[in-house]
Every structure is written in C-alpha cells, then in structure tokens.
CSV table of C-alpha atoms and ligand atoms in Angstrom, one decimal:
chain,number,residue,atom,x,y,z
A,7,MET,CA,4.1,18.2,-33.3
A,8,PRO,CA,3.3,14.6,-32.2
A,9,LYS,CA,3.8,13.7,-28.6
A,10,ILE,CA,4.7,10.1,-27.9
A,11,LEU,CA,4.5,8.2,-24.7
A,12,ILE,CA,6.7,5.1,-24.9
A,13,ILE,CA,6.2,2.5,-22.1
A,14,LEU,CA,9.0,0.0,-22.0
A,15,ASP,CA,7.4,-2.8,-20.1
A,16,GLY,CA,9.3,-3.8,-16.9
A,17,ILE,CA,12.4,-1.8,-18.0
A,18,GLY,CA,13.7,-1.0,-14.5
A,19,ASP,CA,16.2,-3.4,-13.1
A,20,LEU,CA,18.9,-3.9,-10.4
A,21,PRO,CA,22.6,-4.5,-10.8
A,22,CYS,CA,23.3,-8.0,-12.4
A,23,LYS,CA,26.4,-10.0,-11.8
A,24,GLU,CA,26.3,-11.2,-15.4
A,25,LEU,CA,26.7,-7.6,-16.5
A,26,ASN,CA,29.5,-6.7,-14.1
A,27,ASN,CA,27.1,-5.3,-11.6
A,28,LYS,CA,25.4,-3.0,-14.0
A,29,THR,CA,21.7,-2.9,-14.8
A,30,PRO,CA,20.7,-3.9,-18.4
A,31,LEU,CA,20.1,-0.2,-19.2
A,32,GLU,CA,23.6,0.7,-17.8
A,33,ALA,CA,25.3,-2.1,-19.6
A,34,ALA,CA,23.6,-1.5,-23.0
A,35,LYS,CA,25.1,0.7,-25.7
A,36,THR,CA,22.4,3.2,-26.3
A,37,LYS,CA,23.8,6.1,-28.4
A,38,ASN,CA,20.3,7.3,-29.4
A,39,LEU,CA,18.6,7.0,-26.0
A,40,ASP,CA,21.7,8.9,-24.7
A,41,PHE,CA,21.1,11.6,-27.2
A,42,PHE,CA,17.5,12.0,-25.9
A,43,ALA,CA,18.8,12.0,-22.3
A,44,LYS,CA,21.4,14.6,-23.0
A,45,ASN,CA,19.0,16.9,-24.7
A,46,GLY,CA,16.0,16.3,-22.5
A,47,CYS,CA,15.5,15.9,-18.8
A,48,GLN,CA,14.8,13.0,-16.4
A,49,GLY,CA,13.2,11.9,-13.2
A,50,TYR,CA,12.0,8.6,-11.7
A,51,VAL,CA,8.6,7.1,-11.2
A,52,TYR,CA,6.9,5.0,-8.6
A,53,PRO,CA,4.1,3.8,-10.9
A,54,VAL,CA,1.5,3.2,-8.1
A,55,SER,CA,3.3,4.0,-4.8
A,56,GLN,CA,6.6,3.4,-3.1
A,57,LYS,CA,5.1,0.4,-1.4
A,58,VAL,CA,3.6,-1.4,-4.4
A,59,ALA,CA,5.2,-3.8,-6.8
A,60,PRO,CA,2.6,-3.3,-9.5
A,61,GLU,CA,1.3,-5.5,-12.3
A,62,SER,CA,1.3,-4.0,-15.8
A,63,ASP,CA,-2.4,-3.2,-15.6
A,64,VAL,CA,-2.2,-0.7,-12.7
A,65,GLY,CA,1.2,0.6,-13.9
A,66,VAL,CA,-0.2,1.5,-17.3
A,67,THR,CA,-3.5,2.8,-15.9
A,68,ALA,CA,-1.4,5.2,-13.7
A,69,LEU,CA,0.9,6.3,-16.5
A,70,LEU,CA,-2.1,7.2,-18.6
A,71,GLY,CA,-3.0,9.7,-15.9
A,72,TYR,CA,-5.6,7.7,-14.0
A,73,ASP,CA,-5.3,7.3,-10.2
A,74,PRO,CA,-5.4,3.5,-9.9
A,75,TYR,CA,-6.9,3.8,-6.3
A,76,LYS,CA,-9.8,5.7,-7.8
A,77,TYR,CA,-10.4,3.9,-11.1
A,78,TYR,CA,-9.0,0.4,-11.1
A,79,THR,CA,-11.5,-2.4,-11.0
A,80,GLY,CA,-9.4,-5.5,-11.6
A,81,ARG,CA,-7.4,-6.9,-14.5
A,82,GLY,CA,-9.8,-9.5,-15.8
A,83,PRO,CA,-12.3,-7.1,-17.4
A,84,LEU,CA,-9.5,-5.0,-19.0
A,85,GLU,CA,-8.0,-8.2,-20.6
A,86,ALA,CA,-11.5,-9.3,-21.7
A,87,VAL,CA,-12.3,-6.0,-23.5
A,88,GLY,CA,-8.8,-6.0,-25.1
A,89,ALA,CA,-9.4,-9.6,-26.4
A,90,GLY,CA,-12.7,-8.5,-28.0
A,91,LEU,CA,-15.0,-10.2,-25.5
A,92,THR,CA,-18.2,-8.2,-24.6
A,93,LEU,CA,-18.7,-8.1,-20.9
A,94,PRO,CA,-22.3,-8.7,-19.9
A,95,ILE,CA,-23.5,-6.4,-17.2
A,96,GLN,CA,-23.5,-9.3,-14.7
A,97,SER,CA,-20.3,-11.3,-15.0
A,98,ILE,CA,-16.9,-12.0,-13.6
A,99,ALA,CA,-13.7,-11.9,-15.7
A,100,LEU,CA,-10.3,-13.3,-14.7
A,101,ARG,CA,-6.9,-13.3,-16.3
A,102,ALA,CA,-5.7,-16.9,-17.0
A,103,ASN,CA,-2.4,-18.6,-17.7
A,104,PHE,CA,-1.8,-22.1,-19.0
A,105,ALA,CA,0.6,-23.5,-16.4
A,106,THR,CA,2.2,-26.8,-15.4
A,107,LEU,CA,1.1,-28.7,-12.3
A,108,ILE,CA,3.0,-31.9,-11.4
A,109,ASN,CA,2.2,-33.8,-8.2
A,110,GLN,CA,0.1,-30.9,-7.0
A,111,ILE,CA,3.1,-28.6,-7.3
A,112,LEU,CA,2.9,-25.6,-9.7
A,113,VAL,CA,6.1,-26.3,-11.6
A,114,ASP,CA,5.9,-23.5,-14.1
A,115,ARG,CA,3.4,-20.6,-14.2
A,116,ARG,CA,3.6,-20.3,-18.0
A,117,ALA,CA,4.1,-23.9,-19.1
A,118,GLY,CA,7.7,-23.2,-19.9
A,119,ARG,CA,6.7,-20.3,-22.2
A,120,THR,CA,6.6,-22.9,-25.0
A,121,LEU,CA,2.9,-23.1,-25.6
A,122,THR,CA,2.1,-22.1,-29.2
A,123,THR,CA,-1.1,-20.1,-29.9
A,124,LYS,CA,-2.3,-22.9,-32.0
A,125,GLU,CA,-2.0,-25.4,-29.1
A,126,ALA,CA,-3.5,-23.0,-26.7
A,127,LYS,CA,-6.6,-22.4,-28.9
A,128,GLU,CA,-7.1,-26.1,-29.3
A,129,LEU,CA,-6.9,-26.7,-25.5
A,130,ALA,CA,-9.3,-23.8,-24.9
A,131,GLU,CA,-11.8,-25.3,-27.3
A,132,GLU,CA,-11.7,-28.5,-25.4
A,133,ILE,CA,-12.2,-26.7,-22.1
A,134,ASN,CA,-15.2,-24.8,-23.5
A,135,LYS,CA,-16.7,-28.0,-24.8
A,136,LYS,CA,-16.2,-30.2,-21.8
A,137,VAL,CA,-16.1,-28.2,-18.6
A,138,LYS,CA,-19.6,-28.1,-17.1
A,139,LEU,CA,-20.4,-25.3,-14.6
A,140,THR,CA,-23.7,-24.0,-13.1
A,141,HIS,CA,-23.3,-20.8,-15.1
A,142,GLU,CA,-22.5,-20.1,-18.8
A,143,PHE,CA,-18.8,-19.3,-19.3
A,144,THR,CA,-16.2,-18.5,-22.1
A,145,PHE,CA,-12.6,-19.4,-21.9
A,146,LYS,CA,-10.5,-17.6,-24.4
A,147,ALA,CA,-6.8,-18.3,-25.2
A,148,THR,CA,-5.2,-15.0,-26.3
A,149,ILE,CA,-1.4,-15.0,-26.9
A,150,GLY,CA,0.9,-17.9,-26.0
A,151,HIS,CA,0.2,-19.0,-22.5
A,152,ARG,CA,-2.3,-16.2,-21.8
A,153,GLY,CA,-6.0,-16.4,-21.6
A,154,ILE,CA,-9.2,-15.1,-20.1
A,155,LEU,CA,-12.1,-16.7,-18.2
A,156,LEU,CA,-15.5,-15.0,-18.3
A,157,ILE,CA,-18.4,-16.4,-16.3
A,158,LYS,CA,-21.9,-14.9,-16.7
A,159,GLY,CA,-23.9,-14.2,-13.6
A,160,GLN,CA,-23.8,-12.3,-10.4
A,161,PHE,CA,-20.5,-12.8,-8.6
A,162,SER,CA,-18.2,-11.2,-6.1
A,163,ASN,CA,-14.7,-10.1,-7.0
A,164,ASN,CA,-13.5,-10.5,-3.4
A,165,VAL,CA,-11.8,-13.9,-4.0
A,166,SER,CA,-8.2,-14.8,-3.8
A,167,ASN,CA,-6.1,-15.5,-6.9
A,168,VAL,CA,-5.5,-19.1,-8.1
A,169,ASP,CA,-2.0,-17.9,-8.8
A,170,PRO,CA,0.5,-17.8,-6.0
A,171,ALA,CA,2.8,-15.2,-7.7
A,172,TYR,CA,0.2,-12.4,-7.2
A,173,LYS,CA,-1.5,-11.5,-4.0
A,174,LYS,CA,-4.9,-9.9,-4.0
A,175,GLU,CA,-5.1,-6.6,-2.1
A,176,GLY,CA,-8.4,-5.0,-2.7
A,177,SER,CA,-8.9,-5.1,-6.4
A,178,PHE,CA,-5.1,-4.9,-6.9
A,179,GLY,CA,-2.8,-7.8,-7.8
A,180,ILE,CA,0.5,-7.4,-6.0
A,181,ALA,CA,3.5,-9.2,-7.4
A,182,LYS,CA,5.3,-11.4,-4.8
A,183,GLU,CA,9.0,-11.8,-4.9
A,184,GLU,CA,8.7,-15.3,-3.4
A,185,TYR,CA,5.8,-17.6,-3.4
A,186,GLU,CA,4.7,-21.1,-2.5
A,187,THR,CA,4.3,-23.6,-5.3
A,188,LYS,CA,1.7,-26.0,-3.9
A,189,MET,CA,-1.5,-26.2,-5.9
A,190,PRO,CA,-3.3,-22.9,-5.4
A,191,GLU,CA,-7.0,-22.7,-4.6
A,192,CYS,CA,-9.5,-19.9,-4.8
A,193,LYS,CA,-10.6,-18.7,-1.4
A,194,PRO,CA,-13.5,-16.3,-0.5
A,195,LEU,CA,-12.0,-13.2,1.2
A,196,ASP,CA,-15.2,-12.4,3.1
A,197,SER,CA,-18.0,-14.5,4.6
A,198,LYS,CA,-20.8,-13.5,2.2
A,199,LYS,CA,-22.6,-16.3,0.5
A,200,LEU,CA,-22.1,-14.7,-3.0
A,201,THR,CA,-18.3,-14.7,-2.3
A,202,LYS,CA,-18.3,-18.3,-1.2
A,203,ASP,CA,-20.3,-19.3,-4.3
A,204,THR,CA,-17.9,-17.4,-6.5
A,205,ALA,CA,-14.8,-19.2,-5.1
A,206,GLU,CA,-16.6,-22.5,-5.5
A,207,ILE,CA,-17.4,-22.0,-9.2
A,208,ILE,CA,-13.8,-20.9,-9.9
A,209,ASN,CA,-12.4,-23.9,-8.1
A,210,GLU,CA,-14.8,-26.1,-10.0
A,211,PHE,CA,-13.5,-24.7,-13.3
A,212,VAL,CA,-9.9,-25.2,-12.2
A,213,LYS,CA,-10.5,-28.8,-11.2
A,214,GLN,CA,-12.4,-29.8,-14.3
A,215,SER,CA,-10.1,-28.0,-16.7
A,216,ASN,CA,-7.0,-29.6,-15.0
A,217,LYS,CA,-8.5,-33.1,-15.6
A,218,ILE,CA,-9.4,-32.3,-19.2
A,219,LEU,CA,-6.0,-30.8,-20.0
A,220,THR,CA,-4.0,-33.6,-18.3
A,221,ASN,CA,-5.6,-36.1,-20.6
A,222,HIS,CA,-5.4,-34.1,-23.8
A,223,PRO,CA,-3.3,-35.5,-26.6
A,224,ILE,CA,-1.5,-32.1,-27.0
A,225,ASN,CA,-0.1,-32.5,-23.5
A,226,ARG,CA,0.8,-36.1,-23.9
A,227,LYS,CA,2.7,-35.1,-27.0
A,228,ARG,CA,4.4,-32.2,-25.2
A,229,ILE,CA,5.6,-34.6,-22.4
A,230,LYS,CA,6.9,-37.0,-25.1
A,231,ASN,CA,8.8,-34.1,-26.6
A,232,ASN,CA,10.3,-33.0,-23.2
A,233,LEU,CA,8.1,-30.0,-23.0
A,234,LEU,CA,6.1,-29.1,-19.9
A,235,PRO,CA,2.4,-30.0,-20.2
A,236,ALA,CA,0.0,-27.1,-20.2
A,237,ASN,CA,-2.3,-28.9,-17.8
A,238,PHE,CA,-3.4,-26.3,-15.2
A,239,ILE,CA,-5.2,-22.9,-15.5
A,240,THR,CA,-4.1,-20.3,-13.1
A,241,LEU,CA,-6.6,-17.5,-12.6
A,242,ARG,CA,-6.1,-14.0,-11.1
A,243,ASP,CA,-7.4,-10.5,-10.7
A,244,ALA,CA,-11.2,-11.1,-10.8
A,245,GLY,CA,-13.2,-8.1,-11.8
A,246,ILE,CA,-16.9,-7.6,-12.1
A,247,GLU,CA,-17.1,-4.2,-13.6
A,248,LEU,CA,-15.3,-2.0,-16.1
A,249,PRO,CA,-13.3,1.1,-15.0
A,250,LYS,CA,-14.9,4.4,-15.8
A,251,PHE,CA,-11.9,6.3,-17.1
A,252,PRO,CA,-12.5,9.9,-18.3
A,253,LYS,CA,-12.0,9.7,-22.0
A,254,LYS,CA,-8.9,11.1,-23.9
A,255,SER,CA,-9.2,12.7,-27.2
A,256,ASN,CA,-6.7,12.8,-30.1
A,257,TRP,CA,-4.8,9.9,-28.8
A,258,ALA,CA,-3.8,6.7,-30.6
A,259,ALA,CA,-2.1,3.6,-29.5
A,260,VAL,CA,0.2,1.0,-31.0
A,261,VAL,CA,-0.3,-1.9,-28.6
A,262,GLY,CA,-0.2,-5.7,-29.1
A,263,MET,CA,-1.4,-7.4,-26.0
A,264,PRO,CA,-5.0,-7.7,-24.9
A,265,LEU,CA,-4.4,-5.9,-21.6
A,266,GLU,CA,-2.9,-2.8,-23.1
A,267,LYS,CA,-5.6,-2.9,-25.8
A,268,GLY,CA,-8.3,-3.0,-23.2
A,269,ILE,CA,-6.9,-0.1,-21.2
A,270,ALA,CA,-6.4,2.0,-24.3
A,271,LYS,CA,-9.9,1.2,-25.6
A,272,LEU,CA,-11.6,2.1,-22.3
A,273,SER,CA,-9.6,5.4,-22.2
A,274,GLY,CA,-11.0,6.5,-25.5
A,275,ILE,CA,-7.7,6.0,-27.3
A,276,THR,CA,-7.9,4.9,-30.9
A,277,ILE,CA,-6.2,1.5,-31.3
A,278,LEU,CA,-4.2,1.4,-34.5
A,279,PRO,CA,-4.6,-1.9,-36.2
A,280,PHE,CA,-1.7,-4.4,-35.9
A,281,GLU,CA,-1.5,-7.9,-34.4
A,282,TYR,CA,1.4,-9.7,-32.8
A,283,PRO,CA,2.4,-12.9,-34.6
A,284,GLU,CA,1.0,-16.1,-33.2
A,285,ALA,CA,3.2,-17.6,-30.5
A,286,LYS,CA,5.5,-20.3,-31.7
A,287,ARG,CA,7.8,-22.7,-29.6
A,288,ASP,CA,11.0,-20.6,-29.4
A,289,ILE,CA,10.3,-17.7,-27.1
A,290,LYS,CA,13.5,-15.7,-27.9
A,291,LYS,CA,12.8,-15.7,-31.6
A,292,GLN,CA,9.2,-14.9,-30.9
A,293,THR,CA,10.2,-11.9,-28.7
A,294,LYS,CA,12.5,-10.5,-31.4
A,295,LYS,CA,9.9,-11.0,-34.1
A,296,SER,CA,7.1,-9.3,-32.2
A,297,LEU,CA,9.4,-6.4,-31.3
A,298,LYS,CA,10.4,-5.9,-34.9
A,299,LEU,CA,6.7,-5.8,-35.8
A,300,GLU,CA,5.9,-3.4,-33.0
A,301,ILE,CA,8.7,-1.0,-34.0
A,302,LYS,CA,7.8,-1.2,-37.7
A,303,ASN,CA,4.1,-0.3,-37.0
A,304,SER,CA,4.9,2.4,-34.5
A,305,LEU,CA,7.2,4.2,-36.9
A,306,LYS,CA,4.7,3.9,-39.7
A,307,TYR,CA,1.9,5.3,-37.7
A,308,ILE,CA,3.9,8.1,-36.0
A,309,LYS,CA,5.1,9.4,-39.3
A,310,LYS,CA,1.5,9.8,-40.5
A,311,VAL,CA,0.9,12.3,-37.7
A,312,GLU,CA,-2.8,11.7,-37.7
A,313,PHE,CA,-3.1,12.1,-33.9
A,314,LYS,CA,-1.7,14.6,-31.4
A,315,ASN,CA,-0.6,11.9,-28.9
A,316,TYR,CA,0.6,8.4,-29.3
A,317,TYR,CA,1.0,5.6,-26.8
A,318,ILE,CA,3.5,3.0,-27.8
A,319,HIS,CA,3.8,-0.1,-25.5
A,320,ILE,CA,6.9,-2.2,-25.9
A,321,LYS,CA,5.9,-5.5,-24.1
A,322,GLN,CA,9.1,-7.4,-24.9
A,323,THR,CA,11.4,-5.8,-22.5
A,324,ASP,CA,9.5,-7.4,-19.6
A,325,ILE,CA,10.1,-11.0,-20.6
A,326,PRO,CA,13.8,-11.4,-19.9
A,327,GLY,CA,13.3,-10.0,-16.4
A,328,HIS,CA,10.8,-12.8,-15.6
A,329,ASP,CA,13.1,-15.3,-17.2
A,330,GLY,CA,16.1,-14.0,-15.3
A,331,ASP,CA,18.1,-13.3,-18.4
A,332,PRO,CA,19.9,-9.9,-18.2
A,333,ILE,CA,22.0,-10.5,-21.3
A,334,GLN,CA,18.8,-10.8,-23.4
A,335,LYS,CA,17.3,-7.7,-21.7
A,336,LYS,CA,20.5,-5.7,-22.6
A,337,GLU,CA,20.3,-7.0,-26.2
A,338,LEU,CA,16.7,-6.0,-26.6
A,339,ILE,CA,17.5,-2.5,-25.3
A,340,GLU,CA,20.3,-2.2,-27.8
A,341,TYR,CA,18.0,-3.4,-30.6
A,342,LEU,CA,15.4,-0.9,-29.6
A,343,ASP,CA,18.0,1.9,-29.6
A,344,LYS,CA,19.3,1.0,-33.0
A,345,LYS,CA,16.0,0.2,-34.7
A,346,PHE,CA,13.5,2.5,-33.0
A,347,PHE,CA,15.1,5.4,-31.1
A,348,LYS,CA,17.6,6.1,-33.9
A,349,LYS,CA,14.7,6.5,-36.3
A,350,LEU,CA,12.8,8.7,-33.9
A,351,ARG,CA,15.7,11.1,-33.9
A,352,LYS,CA,15.1,11.7,-37.5
A,353,ILE,CA,11.5,12.8,-37.1
A,354,LYS,CA,11.2,16.6,-36.8
A,355,ASP,CA,9.6,18.4,-33.8
A,356,LEU,CA,9.0,15.2,-31.9
A,357,GLU,CA,8.3,15.2,-28.2
A,358,ILE,CA,8.8,11.9,-26.4
A,359,VAL,CA,8.4,10.5,-22.9
A,360,VAL,CA,10.1,7.2,-22.2
A,361,THR,CA,9.4,5.2,-19.0
A,362,GLY,CA,8.3,1.8,-17.7
A,363,ASP,CA,5.1,0.5,-16.1
A,364,HIS,CA,7.2,-1.2,-13.3
A,365,SER,CA,10.6,-2.7,-12.7
A,366,THR,CA,11.2,-6.4,-13.5
A,367,PRO,CA,14.7,-7.1,-12.0
A,368,CYS,CA,16.3,-10.1,-13.7
A,369,LYS,CA,17.6,-11.4,-10.4
A,370,LEU,CA,14.1,-11.4,-8.8
A,371,LYS,CA,12.4,-12.8,-11.9
A,372,SER,CA,9.3,-10.8,-10.8
A,373,HIS,CA,8.0,-7.2,-10.7
A,374,SER,CA,9.4,-5.1,-7.9
A,375,LYS,CA,8.7,-1.8,-6.0
A,376,ASP,CA,11.8,-0.2,-7.5
A,377,PRO,CA,11.2,3.1,-9.3
A,378,VAL,CA,11.5,3.3,-13.1
A,379,PRO,CA,13.5,6.0,-14.9
A,380,LEU,CA,11.6,8.7,-16.8
A,381,LEU,CA,12.9,10.6,-19.7
A,382,TRP,CA,11.2,13.6,-21.3
A,383,PHE,CA,12.7,14.9,-24.5
A,384,GLY,CA,10.7,18.1,-25.1
A,385,LYS,CA,10.9,21.5,-23.6
A,386,GLU,CA,13.4,21.2,-20.7
A,387,LYS,CA,16.9,20.1,-20.4
A,388,ASP,CA,19.0,19.0,-17.3
A,389,ASN,CA,22.5,17.6,-16.8
A,390,THR,CA,21.7,13.9,-17.1
A,391,GLU,CA,23.5,12.0,-19.9
A,392,ARG,CA,22.1,8.5,-20.0
A,393,PHE,CA,18.7,6.8,-19.6
A,394,THR,CA,19.4,4.6,-16.6
A,395,GLU,CA,18.0,3.9,-13.1
A,396,LYS,CA,20.8,5.8,-11.3
A,397,GLU,CA,21.2,8.7,-13.7
A,398,SER,CA,17.5,9.4,-13.7
A,399,LYS,CA,17.6,10.0,-10.0
A,400,LYS,CA,19.9,13.1,-10.6
A,401,GLY,CA,17.4,14.5,-13.1
A,402,SER,CA,15.4,17.8,-12.7
A,403,LEU,CA,12.0,16.1,-12.8
A,404,GLY,CA,12.7,14.3,-9.5
A,405,ALA,CA,10.4,11.6,-8.0
A,406,LEU,CA,6.9,11.3,-9.4
A,407,LEU,CA,3.9,9.0,-9.1
A,408,GLY,CA,2.8,7.3,-12.3
A,409,LYS,CA,-0.6,9.2,-12.4
A,410,ASP,CA,1.3,12.6,-12.4
A,411,VAL,CA,3.7,11.9,-15.3
A,412,LEU,CA,1.5,13.1,-18.2
A,413,ASN,CA,0.6,16.3,-16.3
A,414,LYS,CA,4.2,17.1,-15.5
A,415,VAL,CA,5.2,16.8,-19.2
A,416,ASN,CA,2.1,18.6,-20.5
A,417,PHE,CA,0.8,15.7,-22.6
N,521,ZN,ZN1,4.4,-4.6,-17.3
N,522,ZN,ZN1,5.8,-8.7,-16.2
C-alpha cells in the first residue's frame, strides 16, 4: 500500500473579499478532496512554530520530519544541490532572484514574473563572464526569475539578505508581511573580519551584476516591450554547509523546483525524473502547464508502486498567493481536485496526507504564520467534511508542528 505525502505549496489562506469572505479552499468546489476529508481525519499544522512565517525550505524540511532548529543550515546550499551544483567544502551558496531596480527602488522582486528561462540563462552567462570578484564564483539561472550564487572560499553565513522581503534570523529566512523597497545591501551581522569580507564580496557581486544587467540588450528590449527589466540580483539565505539529515529509505519524490529537489536528495529520497517546462512570458499559462505535468508524472509514478512512500510537491498553489489573486488560487485548487485527487480515489489501498509548507494569504501577498490544514486519509476517521482552514481545526488530529506530522500518521 503506497503512502503519499502531498505538499500543496502555500495552500493556507485567509478570507478574501473577492470570494465573499471565503478562503480559496472554502470557495473551491472540491468533491474529491471532500471525499478524502469525510473518510479521513484532519488537524492543523504550524510548519515551524506558531511564531514563524516560514519559507518553503524550512516548511518542507519540517514536514519531512526533520526539526529545522536542529538540521537547517540555510536555503542557498539546498537550492545549489537541487540545481545540480556540487558544493565545494569551502563555499557559500545563496538563493538569487532576478529583480527590477528603478531609481534605487526595488520595484519588483521577480522582474514582473515575466522573465523567460532563455532570457535568464543568457543574462546569467553575461554575469559569469563579466563580473570580476576576488574569489571564483558560479551564478546559475534555474527556473524563471530564480537562480543561485555560489562563491568558492571560506566565508561566514552571518550576513543579512540582499532581499528586503525576508529577514535573516539565525540561519532562517523569515518572510516579512511588509518591507522597505529601497535598494538592499548586504550587512555583516557580527564584527568578525570574515563576516565583513563576506558582506563585501556579496555587495561587489550585486553592484557589478546590476551594472552589467542594466546595459544588457535583453533588458533594453524588455523596457521597449513594456516589461520590467531584470536588472538587479537579490540574494538571500546564505549557507556554508549542507544539512546532515538522517536518510530515509524506500521514499521517492516527484518534485520540480531546485529547492525541493535539493531537500529530497539530501534526505536520501529517490528523485523521479521529470522537469518543469522552461518559463515563458505568460505566468498563468506557465503555472497551468507545469501543474499539468506535475500531476501527469505523479500519477504515472504512483501507479507503478515501486516505493513505499512518495513525496509529491505541488509548487503552483503558492504563486497566486504572492500575486494576490484568490480567483486563480481557487481555480488551481479545483483543477487539482478534478485532475489529481479524483484519479487518486481510483487507486486501491492508498494512504494519503495532504498539507502545506506554509500559508500564503492572497491579501498579504506573502507567507504568514497562519497554520495550514492537514488531512490524513488512512486509518482514522473523524467528523470533518471539507479540507479547509476552519474545518481542519475541528479535526481529531488537533494542532501539530510540521516535524511531528509524519510520526503522527505512521509514515
Ligand atoms: Zn512554499
Ligand atoms: Zn512562496
């Protein structure tokens, strides 16, 4: 009997006025998720703690059963591993975004979400060619506006993010509901020389890359076409070592993004091959297309039953939350219900757990501390009827921390 952990990225939400004060989960018609809710049991999860609005990295780490306070070493190295970069023993890795800076104001943290993978790869090539640092580095564009910076050498990870949306707290990146938009800068968070040198080389990269990107023909063309230029690299979540997760066995994952790939790989989970399509201009079309592919592959692999446990990560549900689009979030949930959960109902002897790595409320356009609903369709049953934020609070599983979920459901 395969057991499946389904993480719907950023699924938790708050009531939205566009949906008559319902959350997207409440407003969506979800016959099949309702079936699993009626025949299973529910609870609700604080992925990291009641006080933390987590990033996906810590949320997922916790849901896979690892205490983030014990194991987490920063997002950069996780993304680097997921993108296939080998991390030298002495190095620093940071998560990057192509963003838009106009008059020293960070106008858009994702360059309008319109950067194609092709454009990003070309811009990255130029950065690798023309930025000159005192240490060897690699800048890699991954999917859409996302990327990774890896610098070889001995560094400190105790430096601030060059990204105002996430605050650095220890090695955690904490999502901020509101943030300043003036050009961010990397600051040393202690007085050691190594930390100061680290901040300096990061700022040097940011400055030089900004100049190169601003003058690049791709960005001139983007401006001409009324698109935001991808002229600034934000950097966050510096890490200088890999987490030492105890390894899982007989687990497989269907994951498309470098971050989730990195976490799965370091957890000993077999990554089943499939790639998200390259990012094109239209983000809505893109989201639907990648979701379709994720569903198709997930079903194909689950049906083979080659592993005891599967981890399926649905990234797409997070995007409309960041973009403040509850209608799209509701539609994606309905699509998942019809194309994925309906088909799961037909597979015999299946056990599933459905939850999220954090909430991304549309009205906040950012991650929040709000708990996420948890549904377990397996051995127990309670009186809940729908998979929603409110209903899950009435469930028999009660409140849980992310790290305790897998234990609770015997995965
Ligand atoms: Zn997430
Ligand atoms: Zn997110």
